[in-house]
Short mmCIF file of C-alpha atoms in Angstrom, two decimals:
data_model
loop_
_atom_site.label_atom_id
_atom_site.label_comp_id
_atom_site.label_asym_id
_atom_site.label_seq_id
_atom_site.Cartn_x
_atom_site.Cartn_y
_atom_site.Cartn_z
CA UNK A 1094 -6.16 -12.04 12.49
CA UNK A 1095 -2.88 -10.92 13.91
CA UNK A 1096 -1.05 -10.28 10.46
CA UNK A 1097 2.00 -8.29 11.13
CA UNK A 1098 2.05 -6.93 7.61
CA UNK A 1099 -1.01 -4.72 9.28
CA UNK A 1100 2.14 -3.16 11.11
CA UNK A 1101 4.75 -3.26 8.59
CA UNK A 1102 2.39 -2.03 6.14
CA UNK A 1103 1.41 0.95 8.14
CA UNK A 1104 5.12 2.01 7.43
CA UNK A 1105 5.35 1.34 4.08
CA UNK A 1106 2.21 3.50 3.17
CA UNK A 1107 4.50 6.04 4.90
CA UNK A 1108 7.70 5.63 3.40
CA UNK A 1109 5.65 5.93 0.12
CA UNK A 1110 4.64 9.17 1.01
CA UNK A 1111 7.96 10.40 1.36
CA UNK A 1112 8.87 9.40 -2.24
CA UNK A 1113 9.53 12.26 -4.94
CA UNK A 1114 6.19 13.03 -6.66
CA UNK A 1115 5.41 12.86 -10.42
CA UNK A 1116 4.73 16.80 -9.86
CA UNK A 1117 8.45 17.51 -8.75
CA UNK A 1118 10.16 14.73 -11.35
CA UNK A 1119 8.30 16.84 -13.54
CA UNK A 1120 9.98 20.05 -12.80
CA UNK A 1121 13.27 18.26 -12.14
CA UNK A 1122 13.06 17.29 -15.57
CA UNK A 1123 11.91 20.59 -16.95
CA UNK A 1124 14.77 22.83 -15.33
CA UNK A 1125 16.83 24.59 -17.46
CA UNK A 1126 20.91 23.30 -16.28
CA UNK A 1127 22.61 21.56 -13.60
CA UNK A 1128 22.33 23.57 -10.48
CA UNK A 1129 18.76 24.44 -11.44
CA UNK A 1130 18.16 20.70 -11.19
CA UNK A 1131 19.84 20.44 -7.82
CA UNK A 1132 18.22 23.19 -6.47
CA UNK A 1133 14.96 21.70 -7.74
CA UNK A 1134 15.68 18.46 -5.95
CA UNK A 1135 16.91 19.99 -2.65
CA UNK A 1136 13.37 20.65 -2.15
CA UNK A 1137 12.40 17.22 -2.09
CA UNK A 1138 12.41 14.35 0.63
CA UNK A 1139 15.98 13.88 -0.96
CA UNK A 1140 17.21 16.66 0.04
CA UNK A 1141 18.53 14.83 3.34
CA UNK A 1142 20.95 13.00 1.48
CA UNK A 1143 22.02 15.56 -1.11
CA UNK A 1144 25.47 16.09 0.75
CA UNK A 1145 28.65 17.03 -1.36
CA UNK A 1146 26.38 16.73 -4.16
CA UNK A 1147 25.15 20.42 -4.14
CA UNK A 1148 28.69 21.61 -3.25
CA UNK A 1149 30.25 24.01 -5.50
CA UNK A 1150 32.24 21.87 -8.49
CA UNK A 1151 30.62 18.85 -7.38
CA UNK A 1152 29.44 16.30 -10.35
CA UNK A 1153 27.38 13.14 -11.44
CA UNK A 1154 29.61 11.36 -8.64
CA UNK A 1155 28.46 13.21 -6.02
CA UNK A 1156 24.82 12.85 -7.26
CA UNK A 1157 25.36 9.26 -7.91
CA UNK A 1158 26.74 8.81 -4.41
CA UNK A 1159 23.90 11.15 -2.66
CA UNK A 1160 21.09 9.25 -4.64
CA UNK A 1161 22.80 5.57 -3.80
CA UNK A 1162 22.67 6.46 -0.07
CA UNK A 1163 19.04 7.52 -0.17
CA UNK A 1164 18.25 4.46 -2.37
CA UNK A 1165 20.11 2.20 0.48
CA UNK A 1166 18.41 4.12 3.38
CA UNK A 1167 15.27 3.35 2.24
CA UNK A 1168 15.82 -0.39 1.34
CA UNK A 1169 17.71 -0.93 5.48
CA UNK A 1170 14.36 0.96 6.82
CA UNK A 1171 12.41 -1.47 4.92
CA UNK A 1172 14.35 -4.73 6.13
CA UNK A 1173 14.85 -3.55 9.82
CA UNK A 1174 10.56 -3.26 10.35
CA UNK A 1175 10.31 -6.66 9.37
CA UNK A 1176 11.12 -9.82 11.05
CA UNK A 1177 10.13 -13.17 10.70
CA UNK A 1178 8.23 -14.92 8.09
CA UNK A 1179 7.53 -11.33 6.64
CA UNK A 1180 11.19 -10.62 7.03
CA UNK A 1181 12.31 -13.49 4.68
CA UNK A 1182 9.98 -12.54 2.00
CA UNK A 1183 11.24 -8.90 2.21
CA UNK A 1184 14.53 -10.38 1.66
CA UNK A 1185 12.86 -12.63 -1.25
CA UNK A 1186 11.75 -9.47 -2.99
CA UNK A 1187 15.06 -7.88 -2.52
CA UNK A 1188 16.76 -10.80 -4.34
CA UNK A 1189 15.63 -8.22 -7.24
CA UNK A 1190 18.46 -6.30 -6.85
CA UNK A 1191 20.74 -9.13 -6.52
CA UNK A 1192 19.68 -10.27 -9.86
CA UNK A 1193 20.24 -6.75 -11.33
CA UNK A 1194 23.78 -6.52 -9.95
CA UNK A 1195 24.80 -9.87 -10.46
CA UNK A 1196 24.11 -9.22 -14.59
CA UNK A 1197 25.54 -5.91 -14.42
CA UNK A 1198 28.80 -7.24 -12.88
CA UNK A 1199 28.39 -10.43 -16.17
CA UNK A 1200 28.22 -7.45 -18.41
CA UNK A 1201 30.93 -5.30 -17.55
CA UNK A 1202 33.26 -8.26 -16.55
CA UNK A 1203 32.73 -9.78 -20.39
CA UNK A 1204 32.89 -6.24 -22.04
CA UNK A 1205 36.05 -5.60 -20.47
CA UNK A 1206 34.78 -2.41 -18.50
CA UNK A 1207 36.62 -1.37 -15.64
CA UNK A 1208 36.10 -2.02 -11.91
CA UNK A 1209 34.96 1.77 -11.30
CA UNK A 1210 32.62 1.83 -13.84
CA UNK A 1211 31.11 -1.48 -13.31
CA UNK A 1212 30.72 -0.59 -9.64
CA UNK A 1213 28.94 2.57 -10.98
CA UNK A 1214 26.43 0.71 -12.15
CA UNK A 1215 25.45 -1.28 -8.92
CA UNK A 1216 22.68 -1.01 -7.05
CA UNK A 1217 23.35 -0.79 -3.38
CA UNK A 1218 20.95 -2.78 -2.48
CA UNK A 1219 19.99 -6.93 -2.27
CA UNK A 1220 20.88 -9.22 0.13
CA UNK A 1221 25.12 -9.22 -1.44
CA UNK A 1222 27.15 -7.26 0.75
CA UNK A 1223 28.47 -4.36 -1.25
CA UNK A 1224 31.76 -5.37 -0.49
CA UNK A 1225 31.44 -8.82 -2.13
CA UNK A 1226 30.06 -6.89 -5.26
CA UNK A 1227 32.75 -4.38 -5.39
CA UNK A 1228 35.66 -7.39 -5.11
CA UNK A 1229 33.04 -9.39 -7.50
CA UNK A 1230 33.93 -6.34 -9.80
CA UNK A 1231 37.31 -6.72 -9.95
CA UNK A 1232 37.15 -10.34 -11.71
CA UNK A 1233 39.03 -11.00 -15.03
CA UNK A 1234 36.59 -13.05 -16.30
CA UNK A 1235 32.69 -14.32 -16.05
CA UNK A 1236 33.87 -18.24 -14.11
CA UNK A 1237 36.17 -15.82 -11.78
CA UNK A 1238 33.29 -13.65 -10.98
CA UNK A 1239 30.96 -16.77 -10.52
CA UNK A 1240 33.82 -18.39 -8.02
CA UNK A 1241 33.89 -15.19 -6.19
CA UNK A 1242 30.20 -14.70 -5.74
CA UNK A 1243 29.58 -18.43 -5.00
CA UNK A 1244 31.30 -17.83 -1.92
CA UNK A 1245 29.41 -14.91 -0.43
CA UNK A 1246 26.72 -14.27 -3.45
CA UNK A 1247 23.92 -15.70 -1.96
CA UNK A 1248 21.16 -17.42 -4.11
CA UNK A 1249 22.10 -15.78 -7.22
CA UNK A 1250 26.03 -16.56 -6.49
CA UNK A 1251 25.64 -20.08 -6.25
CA UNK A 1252 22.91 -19.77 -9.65
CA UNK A 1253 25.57 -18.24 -11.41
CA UNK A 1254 27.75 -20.88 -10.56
CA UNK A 1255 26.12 -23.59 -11.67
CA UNK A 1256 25.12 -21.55 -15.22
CA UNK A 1257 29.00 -21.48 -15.91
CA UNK A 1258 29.42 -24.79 -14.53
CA UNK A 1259 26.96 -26.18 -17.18
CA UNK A 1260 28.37 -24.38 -20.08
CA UNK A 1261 26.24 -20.99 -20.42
CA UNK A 1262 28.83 -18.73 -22.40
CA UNK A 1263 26.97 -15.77 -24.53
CA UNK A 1264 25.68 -13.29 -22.28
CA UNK A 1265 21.93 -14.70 -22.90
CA UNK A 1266 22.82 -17.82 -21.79
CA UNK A 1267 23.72 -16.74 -18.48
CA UNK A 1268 20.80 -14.01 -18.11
CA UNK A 1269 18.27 -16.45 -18.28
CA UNK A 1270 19.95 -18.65 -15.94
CA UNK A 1271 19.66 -15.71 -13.45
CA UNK A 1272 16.17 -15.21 -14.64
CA UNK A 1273 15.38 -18.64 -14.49
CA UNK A 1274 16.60 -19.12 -10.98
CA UNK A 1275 15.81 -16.08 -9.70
CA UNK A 1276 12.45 -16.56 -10.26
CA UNK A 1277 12.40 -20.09 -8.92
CA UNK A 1278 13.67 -18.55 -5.35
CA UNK A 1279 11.50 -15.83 -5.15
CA UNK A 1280 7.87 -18.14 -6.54
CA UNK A 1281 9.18 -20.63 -3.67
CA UNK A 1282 9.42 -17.88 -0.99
CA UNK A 1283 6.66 -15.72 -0.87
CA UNK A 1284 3.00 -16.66 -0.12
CA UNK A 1285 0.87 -14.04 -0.95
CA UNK A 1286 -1.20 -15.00 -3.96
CA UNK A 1287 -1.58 -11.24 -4.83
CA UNK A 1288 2.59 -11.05 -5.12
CA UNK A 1289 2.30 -14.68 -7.05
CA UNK A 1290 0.46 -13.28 -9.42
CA UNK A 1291 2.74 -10.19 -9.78
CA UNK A 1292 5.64 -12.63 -10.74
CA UNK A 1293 3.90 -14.77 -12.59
CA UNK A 1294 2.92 -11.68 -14.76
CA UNK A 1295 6.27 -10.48 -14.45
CA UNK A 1296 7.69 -14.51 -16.21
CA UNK A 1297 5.08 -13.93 -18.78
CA UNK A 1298 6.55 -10.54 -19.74
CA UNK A 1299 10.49 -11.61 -19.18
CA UNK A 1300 9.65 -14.90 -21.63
CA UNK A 1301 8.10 -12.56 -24.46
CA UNK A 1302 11.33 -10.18 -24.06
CA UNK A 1303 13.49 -12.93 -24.77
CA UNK A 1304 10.86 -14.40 -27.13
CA UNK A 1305 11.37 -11.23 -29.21
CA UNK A 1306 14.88 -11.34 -28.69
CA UNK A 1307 15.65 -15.03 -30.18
CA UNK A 1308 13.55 -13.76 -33.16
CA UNK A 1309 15.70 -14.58 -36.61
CA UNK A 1310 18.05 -17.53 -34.87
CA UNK A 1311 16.93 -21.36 -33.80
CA UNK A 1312 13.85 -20.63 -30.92
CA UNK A 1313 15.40 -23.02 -28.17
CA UNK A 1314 13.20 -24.22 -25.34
CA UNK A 1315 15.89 -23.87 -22.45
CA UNK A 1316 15.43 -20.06 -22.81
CA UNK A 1317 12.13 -20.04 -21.74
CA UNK A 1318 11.51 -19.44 -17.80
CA UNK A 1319 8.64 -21.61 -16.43
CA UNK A 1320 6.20 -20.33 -13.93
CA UNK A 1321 3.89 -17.88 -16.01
CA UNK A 1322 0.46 -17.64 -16.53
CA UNK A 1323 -0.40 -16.33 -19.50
CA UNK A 1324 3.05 -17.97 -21.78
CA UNK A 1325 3.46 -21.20 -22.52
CA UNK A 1326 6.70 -23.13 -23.49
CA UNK A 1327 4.77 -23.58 -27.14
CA UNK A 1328 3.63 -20.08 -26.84
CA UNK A 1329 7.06 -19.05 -26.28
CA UNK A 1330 8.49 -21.33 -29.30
CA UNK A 1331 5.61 -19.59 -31.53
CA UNK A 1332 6.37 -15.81 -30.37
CA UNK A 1333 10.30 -16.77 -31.12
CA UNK A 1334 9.68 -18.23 -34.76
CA UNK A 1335 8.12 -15.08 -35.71
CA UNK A 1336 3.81 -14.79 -34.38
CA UNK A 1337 2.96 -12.14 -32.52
CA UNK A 1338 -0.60 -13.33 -31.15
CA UNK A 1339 -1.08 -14.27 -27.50
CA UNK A 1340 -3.44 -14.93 -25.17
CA UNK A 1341 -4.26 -12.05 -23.00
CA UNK A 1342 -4.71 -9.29 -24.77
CA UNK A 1343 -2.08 -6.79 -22.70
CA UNK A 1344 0.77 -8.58 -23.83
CA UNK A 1345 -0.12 -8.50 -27.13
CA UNK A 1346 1.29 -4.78 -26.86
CA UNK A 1347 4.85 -6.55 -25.98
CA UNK A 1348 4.49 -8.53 -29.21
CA UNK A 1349 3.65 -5.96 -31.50
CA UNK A 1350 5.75 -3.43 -30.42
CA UNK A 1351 8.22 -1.74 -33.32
CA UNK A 1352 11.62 -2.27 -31.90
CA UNK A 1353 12.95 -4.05 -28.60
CA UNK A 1354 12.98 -0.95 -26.59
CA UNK A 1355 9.69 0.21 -26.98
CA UNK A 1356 8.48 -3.59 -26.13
CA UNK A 1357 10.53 -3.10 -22.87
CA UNK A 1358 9.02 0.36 -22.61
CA UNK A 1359 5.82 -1.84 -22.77
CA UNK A 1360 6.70 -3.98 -20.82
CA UNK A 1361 7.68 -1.91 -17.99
CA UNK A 1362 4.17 -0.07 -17.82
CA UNK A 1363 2.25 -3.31 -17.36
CA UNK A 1364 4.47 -4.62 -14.66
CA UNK A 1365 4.10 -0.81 -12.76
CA UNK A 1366 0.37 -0.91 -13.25
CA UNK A 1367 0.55 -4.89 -12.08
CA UNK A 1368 2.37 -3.64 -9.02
CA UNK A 1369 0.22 -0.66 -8.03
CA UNK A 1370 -2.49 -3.54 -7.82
CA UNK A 1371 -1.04 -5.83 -6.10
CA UNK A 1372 -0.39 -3.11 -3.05
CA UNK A 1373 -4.17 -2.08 -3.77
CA UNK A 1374 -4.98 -5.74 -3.41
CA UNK A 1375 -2.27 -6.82 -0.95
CA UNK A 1376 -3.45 -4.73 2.41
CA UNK A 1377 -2.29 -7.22 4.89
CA UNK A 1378 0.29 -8.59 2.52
CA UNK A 1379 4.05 -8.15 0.94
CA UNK A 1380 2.09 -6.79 -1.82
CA UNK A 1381 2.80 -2.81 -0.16
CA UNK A 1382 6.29 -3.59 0.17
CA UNK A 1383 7.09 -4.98 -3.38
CA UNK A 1384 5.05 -1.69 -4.97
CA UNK A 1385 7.04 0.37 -3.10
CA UNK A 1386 10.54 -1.12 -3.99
CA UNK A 1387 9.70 -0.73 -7.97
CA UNK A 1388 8.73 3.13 -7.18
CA UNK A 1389 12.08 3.66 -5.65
CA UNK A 1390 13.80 2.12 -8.16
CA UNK A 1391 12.13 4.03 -10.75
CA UNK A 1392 12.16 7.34 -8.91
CA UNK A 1393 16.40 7.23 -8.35
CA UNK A 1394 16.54 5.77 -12.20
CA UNK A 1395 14.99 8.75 -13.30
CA UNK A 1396 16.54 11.24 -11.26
CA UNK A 1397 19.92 9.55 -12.36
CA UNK A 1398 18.53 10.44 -16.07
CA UNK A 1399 17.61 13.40 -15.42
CA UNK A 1400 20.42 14.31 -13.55
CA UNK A 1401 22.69 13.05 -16.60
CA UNK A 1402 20.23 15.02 -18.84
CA UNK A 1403 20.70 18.28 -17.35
CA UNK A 1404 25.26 17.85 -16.69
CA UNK A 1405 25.38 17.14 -20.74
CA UNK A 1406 22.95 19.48 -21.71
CA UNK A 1407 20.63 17.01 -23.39
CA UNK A 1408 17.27 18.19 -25.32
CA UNK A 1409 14.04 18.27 -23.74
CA UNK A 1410 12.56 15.40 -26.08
CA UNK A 1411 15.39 13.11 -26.05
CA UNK A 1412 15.02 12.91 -22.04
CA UNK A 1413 11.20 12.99 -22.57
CA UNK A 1414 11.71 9.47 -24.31
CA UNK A 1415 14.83 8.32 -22.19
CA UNK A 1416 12.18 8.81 -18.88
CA UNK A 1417 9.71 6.81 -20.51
CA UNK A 1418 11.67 4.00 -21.42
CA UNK A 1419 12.98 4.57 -17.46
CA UNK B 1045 -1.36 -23.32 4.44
CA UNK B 1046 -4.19 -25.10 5.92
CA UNK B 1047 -2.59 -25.72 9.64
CA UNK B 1048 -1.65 -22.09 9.42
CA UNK B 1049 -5.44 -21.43 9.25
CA UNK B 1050 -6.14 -24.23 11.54
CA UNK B 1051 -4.16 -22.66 14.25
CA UNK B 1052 -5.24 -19.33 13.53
CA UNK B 1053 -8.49 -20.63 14.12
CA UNK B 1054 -7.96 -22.05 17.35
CA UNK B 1055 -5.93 -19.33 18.40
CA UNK B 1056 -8.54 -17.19 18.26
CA UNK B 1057 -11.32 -19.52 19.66
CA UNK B 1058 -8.74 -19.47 22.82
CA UNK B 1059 -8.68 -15.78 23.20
CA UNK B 1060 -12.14 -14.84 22.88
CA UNK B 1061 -13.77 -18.23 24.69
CA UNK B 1062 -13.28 -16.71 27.99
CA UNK B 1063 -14.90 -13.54 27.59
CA UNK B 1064 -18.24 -15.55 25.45
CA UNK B 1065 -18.03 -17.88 28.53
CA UNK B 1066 -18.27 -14.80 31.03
CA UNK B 1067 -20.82 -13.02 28.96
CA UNK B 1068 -23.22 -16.30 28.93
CA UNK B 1069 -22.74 -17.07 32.84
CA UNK B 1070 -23.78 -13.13 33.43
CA UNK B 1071 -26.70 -13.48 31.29
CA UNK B 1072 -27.96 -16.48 32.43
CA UNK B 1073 -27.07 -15.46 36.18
CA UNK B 1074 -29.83 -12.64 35.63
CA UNK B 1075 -31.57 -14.66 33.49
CA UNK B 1076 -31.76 -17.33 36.50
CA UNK B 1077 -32.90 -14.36 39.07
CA UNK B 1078 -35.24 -12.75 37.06
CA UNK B 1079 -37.50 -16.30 36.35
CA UNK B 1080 -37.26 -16.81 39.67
CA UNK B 1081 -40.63 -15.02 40.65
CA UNK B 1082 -43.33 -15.35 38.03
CA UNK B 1083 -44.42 -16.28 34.48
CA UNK B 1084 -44.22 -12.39 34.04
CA UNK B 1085 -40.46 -12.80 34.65
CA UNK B 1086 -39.46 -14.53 31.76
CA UNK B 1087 -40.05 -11.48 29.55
CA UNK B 1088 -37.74 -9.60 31.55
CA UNK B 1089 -35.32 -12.88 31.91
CA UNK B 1090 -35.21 -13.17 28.11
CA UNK B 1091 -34.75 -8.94 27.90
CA UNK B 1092 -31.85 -9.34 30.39
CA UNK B 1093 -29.92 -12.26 28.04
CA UNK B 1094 -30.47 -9.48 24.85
CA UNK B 1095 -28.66 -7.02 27.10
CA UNK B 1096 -25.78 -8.95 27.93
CA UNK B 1097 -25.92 -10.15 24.29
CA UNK B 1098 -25.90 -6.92 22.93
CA UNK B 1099 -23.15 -5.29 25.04
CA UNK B 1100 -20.80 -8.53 24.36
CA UNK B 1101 -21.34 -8.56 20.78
CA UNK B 1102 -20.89 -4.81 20.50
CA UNK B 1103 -17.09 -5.26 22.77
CA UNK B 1104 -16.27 -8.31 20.60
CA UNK B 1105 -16.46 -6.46 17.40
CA UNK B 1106 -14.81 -3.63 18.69
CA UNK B 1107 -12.14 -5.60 19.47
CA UNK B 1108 -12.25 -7.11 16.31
CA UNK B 1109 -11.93 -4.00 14.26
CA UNK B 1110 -9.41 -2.19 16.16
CA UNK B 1111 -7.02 -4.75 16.22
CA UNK B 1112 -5.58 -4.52 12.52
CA UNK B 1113 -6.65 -0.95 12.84
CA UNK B 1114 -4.20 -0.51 15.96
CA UNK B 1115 -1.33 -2.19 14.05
CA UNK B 1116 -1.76 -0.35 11.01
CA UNK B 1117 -1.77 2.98 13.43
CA UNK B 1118 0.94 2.13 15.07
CA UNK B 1119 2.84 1.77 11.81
CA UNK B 1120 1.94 4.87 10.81
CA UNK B 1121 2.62 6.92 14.16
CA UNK B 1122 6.28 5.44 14.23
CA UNK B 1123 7.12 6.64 10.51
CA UNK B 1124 4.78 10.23 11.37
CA UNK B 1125 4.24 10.78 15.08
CA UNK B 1126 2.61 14.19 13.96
CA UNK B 1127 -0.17 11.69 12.54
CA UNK B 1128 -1.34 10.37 16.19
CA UNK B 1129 -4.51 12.37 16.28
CA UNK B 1130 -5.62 11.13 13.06
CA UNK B 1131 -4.60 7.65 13.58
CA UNK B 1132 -6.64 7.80 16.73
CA UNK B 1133 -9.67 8.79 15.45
CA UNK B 1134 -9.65 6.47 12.94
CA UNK B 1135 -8.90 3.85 15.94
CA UNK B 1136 -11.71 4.91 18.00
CA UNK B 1137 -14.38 4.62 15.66
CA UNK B 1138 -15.06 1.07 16.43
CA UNK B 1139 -15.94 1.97 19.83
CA UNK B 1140 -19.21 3.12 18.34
CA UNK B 1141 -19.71 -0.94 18.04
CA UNK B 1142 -19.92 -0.95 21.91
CA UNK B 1143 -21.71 2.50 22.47
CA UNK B 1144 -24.15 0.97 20.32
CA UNK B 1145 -24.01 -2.31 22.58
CA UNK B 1146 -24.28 -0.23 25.67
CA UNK B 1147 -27.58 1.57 24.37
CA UNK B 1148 -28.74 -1.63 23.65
CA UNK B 1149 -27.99 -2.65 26.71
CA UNK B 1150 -29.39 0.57 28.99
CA UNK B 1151 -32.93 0.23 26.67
CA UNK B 1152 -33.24 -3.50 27.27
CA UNK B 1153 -32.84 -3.00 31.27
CA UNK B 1154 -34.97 0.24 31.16
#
């Protein structure tokens, strides 16, 4: 009866409105150079938060930087309309982003990348303060990072942790003890069986991924993430040796996809149709506010390729296929 | 999950007891007058009851309905003010729930 998600979701519905529309990615993506493109987006809701970006000699930096802030606007409106129970399953859903930046700092910390460019590839959002990622950045090695981020990493901190802790050395290893105990967090803090059954859709899709991605070595039970629906441990085991049959017919389009990207590509589209239903199913739930974080995502990952697209000059097909794998 | 329902349960019993409790006192109160004077009464005892009942019902669902309506609307009016006028139509349409109770009413005492 008195749901404050009637409230917060009021808001949401609105924010989403104010997102960049297919019709105007579109044309983003179908301007000829650089400035076209900015010119293009300064007529969108970003425009706000363009900044130095449209100043004359400014590059992907600026962009980067203007499309960052909006990204980090949007995600401090979202937390600061919620509070209490609602609040901490805003912040459960944000833990997202935590998991995102917490693998991109694993990556670039056991590639050897450098601080700037690892940092580059953060997501300002989560629950870590950006100034524990950026020093998180700075780590020689994967147990350094974990120390740092145990201290002021939240959830995932403390995960990673205990994945080093217990011996997880390729970068595998580690991802799915993220996954794994990422998705163990969020399944214990949200309520709405409409966002359940988002995740648990979401499990089933990570566990084919990595399925398809243990395909040719020793399938090994500890990589599978418990908590789907649709994928079980033996299902997993079978899809890993080298089967491509499973039980709901949707996922079958993971299995049988050519090549690991288009079976992410895949993957991705069932998890943004999965969404849009939950918020069509989710009126007086967190089921507006999850939808909503996946379009932003999406929209600043694909103005970020486009962007890219347009500063290096790429073709019109190659960023045709880079977008849909976006 | 079940206490949470619990509660909500009685939480709403508490808010809308009083105003059921008014609404049956008022139409037994005229029910009481009216079957006072003669069998012929009790027609227009059991007429009175119906108009109570009917202008009751119609304000309790009205209140029903625009209360997630009124949240949702304010939502909405703090991200857009410029959408007030819409949001208010669309919270005012469950007042037709207690026009509809007051015609019910006005025929039933007519």
């Amino acid at each position: 009866m008195n749901n404050p998600y009637g409230y917060i979701n009021g808001r949401v519905r609105m924010m989403r409105t104010a997102l960049v529309e297919s019709r105007a990615l579109d044309e983003a993506a179908s301007t000829v150079n650089y400035q076209e493109f900015l010119r293009q987006i300064s007529e969108t809701p970003l425009r706000e938060d363009l900044g130095d970006a449209t100043a004359q000699g400014a590059g992907l930096g600026q962009l980067d930087e203007a499309l960052s802030r909006n990204y980090l606007k949007a995600i401090t409106q979202l937390r600061s309309i919620a509070t209490g129970q609602p609040a901490r399953e805003i912040e459960a859903l944000l833990l997202r982003y935590d998991l995102q930046n917490v693998k991109t700092l694993v990556r670039g910390v056991q590639t050897g990348r450098s601080a700037d460019d690892i940092v580059a590839g953060l997501i300002p959002a989560g629950t870590i303060p950006w100034s524990v990622l950026q020093g998180a950045a700075q780590s020689a090695d994967v147990p350094g990072l974990a120390q740092t981020l145990s201290v002021a990493g939240g959830k995932l901190g403390t995960i990673l942790r205990a994945a080093v802790a217990g011996g997880a050395s390729s970068l595998l290893d580690v991802e799915v003890a993220l996954d794994q105990g990422y998705y163990r967090a969020v399944l214990a803090g949200v309520r709405g069986t409409n966002v359940r059954r988002y995740f648990t859709r979401e499990i089933d899709v990570r566990n084919l991924l990595i399925a398809r991605q243990l395909r040719g070595g020793a399938p090994n039970a500890r990589y599978f993430i418990p908590g789907g629906r649709d994928v079980s441990e033996a299902d997993f085991l079978r899809i890993a040796g080298g089967d491509n049959s499973v039980s709901s017919p949707e996922l079958q389009a993971i299995t049988e996809a050519p090549d690991l990207g288009s079976a992410e590509a895949v993957a991705r589209r069932l998890l943004d149709e999965a969404s849009r239903n939950v918020a069509m199913a989710d009126a007086l739930g967190p089921g507006v506010a999850l939808d909503f974080l996946r379009r932003k995502e999406q929209e600043i990952a694909r103005m970020r390729l486009i962007g890219r697209a347009k500063y290096y000059g790429l073709g019109k097909d190659e960023l045709q296929k880079e977008l849909e794998g976006a | 999950m079940k206490n949470t329902a619990y509660k909500n349960s009685t939480v709403i019993a508490a808010k809308y007891l009083p105003a059921l409790a008014v609404m049956t006192f008022a139409t037994s109160a005229f029910a009481q007058e009216a079957a006072t004077s003669d069998a012929g009464a009790t027609a227009s005892g059991l007429k009175a009851i119906g108009a109570g009942i009917a202008l009751g019902l119609g304000a309790v669902g009205t209140g029903l309905a625009q209360g997630p309506i009124g949240a949702a609307a304010a939502g909405v009016v703090a991200e857009r003010p410029e959408k007030f006028g819409q949001m208010a139509i669309w919270f005012f349409i469950p007042e037709t729930l207690v026009i509809f109770g007051f015609v019910g009413f006005f025929l039933l005492r007519g």
